[in-house]
Amino acid sequence: MSGCCGSSDHCCRAVDVNGAVKQMYRASPVPNVGGTIRVPGDKSISHRALMLGGIATGETRVSGFLQSADCLATMAALRALGVHIVQPRGNEVIVRGAGDGGLQASATPLDMGNAGTAMRLSMGLLCGQRFSSTLVGDASLMQRPMERVAKPLRLMGARIDTQNGRPPVILHGGAKLRGIDYTLPMASAQVKSAILLAGLCSEGTTRVTEPAPTRDHTERMFGGFGIAVRRAGATVELAGGQQLRGAEIRVPGDFSSAAFFIVAGCLAAPDGLTVQSVGINPTRTGLLDMLRLMGARIEVRPLPDAGPEPLADITVHASALRGTVIPPDLVPLAIDELPILFIAAACAEGETVVTGAGELRVKESDRLAAMAEGLSAVGVRCDLLPDGIRIQGGRLHGGRINSHGDHRIAMSFAMASLRATDPIDIEDVANVGTSFPGFPAAARAIGMRLDEAAGP
Ligand code: S3P
């Protein structure tokens, strides 16, 4: 990369306490962006396709699979549990399911890396097995709350240990599970999915009631595997003892990855920017509603024959965004897109207020704190609220951002450069590969200037 000070790339490298060099981005302003791109497969759906395929009878064929660090962690865990998985091409995967009772104990702890979905859904998948399992992860995942999953699973009869509520999670084998009727204390698709997965090997019916709608990929995918699930209002229920049959899964482009480009288009695409073949499951697209409330020009063209997960091409044009009060009921439908929404708010005219977003404090980083810190570093006035943030839109200058190892913070600030007066240097970006391998190339493909400094 060209050097920050014009001579070498040294000042674009962050050195951690052990002397290891971490990856950095330098995102430099460009006048505008545009064109047509595709984003990699959906992370949530890729995890679920592997897991359901892993316990099904017969073969599951997955196309559009997201070959990212998070999903590869799920793949490695399933292999360690005796599932045969082949990958003829990067985004094509064939899972030869272990079938009913066919999973085997892993000889070593299952390492879920940075992936909360892998760990929490695996708790549901594995707590009813005859063998024990231990789940661990990277430094971020080892700090994340797991009791929200362990508690309802214990009510079902599972025997689970956590360490002060955090990983390592030990699932003791041989528990006999029974269905429960559980109301989630927080809107969480991971907790809902873990309970439903445990419900599959429970006696009786399992019912989960959500305080607000969350992503329903597990429920939709169950249908393809021959599992009957019923939804009545905010409650989803399934009968225990149902067998999964291998399925064909087409994974759509990840809306959460498309979100960075949708906002980039709103900020700087006078002639439009299109993201093709993106999943538009309505439990995921709250960002579109939020941006429209702010005055964004967005066109969604649904594609035919998409299967259980709807697909569309999305075109956005540069828009004069206005600050707004975000309706809290949209928040769970955009939970992973709030960091990039905050960048849109920083570039809008006037004030934007987001509340009801306390869950952001327990993501890969404390995303409220990390975003407030980063926004301040590029000159944006904001106030951190206990469950949200108040942002005064205005001019962004350049600066140095600590992404706190959080992929979505890193990618959000890359997009902020489109409205900055000077380059933004973003530290600790290696985890972008957990959800969006190829992000820098995709950013450059729309005309952005994103330089990388790799460590040795
Ligand atoms: C996910 C659910 C959400 C989301 C995460 C993926 C899933 O987490 O933030 O990135 O795949 O079920 P919560 O269930 O904790 O809200």
JSON list of C-alpha atoms in Angstrom, two decimals, residues 34 49 120 124 130 164 212 274 280 330:
[
{"chain": "A", "resi": 34, "resn": "GLY", "atom": "CA", "xyz": [-21.06, 3.12, -8.43]},
{"chain": "A", "resi": 49, "resn": "ALA", "atom": "CA", "xyz": [-27.31, -25.35, 6.40]},
{"chain": "A", "resi": 120, "resn": "ARG", "atom": "CA", "xyz": [-25.05, -20.79, 20.65]},
{"chain": "A", "resi": 124, "resn": "GLY", "atom": "CA", "xyz": [-28.93, -26.56, 21.29]},
{"chain": "A", "resi": 130, "resn": "ARG", "atom": "CA", "xyz": [-25.34, -39.08, 24.59]},
{"chain": "A", "resi": 164, "resn": "ASN", "atom": "CA", "xyz": [-19.43, -17.07, 35.14]},
{"chain": "A", "resi": 212, "resn": "ALA", "atom": "CA", "xyz": [-40.16, -8.98, 18.92]},
{"chain": "A", "resi": 274, "resn": "THR", "atom": "CA", "xyz": [-26.64, -2.15, -7.44]},
{"chain": "A", "resi": 280, "resn": "ILE", "atom": "CA", "xyz": [-34.43, -9.86, 1.60]},
{"chain": "A", "resi": 330, "resn": "LEU", "atom": "CA", "xyz": [-37.16, -1.80, 13.69]}
]
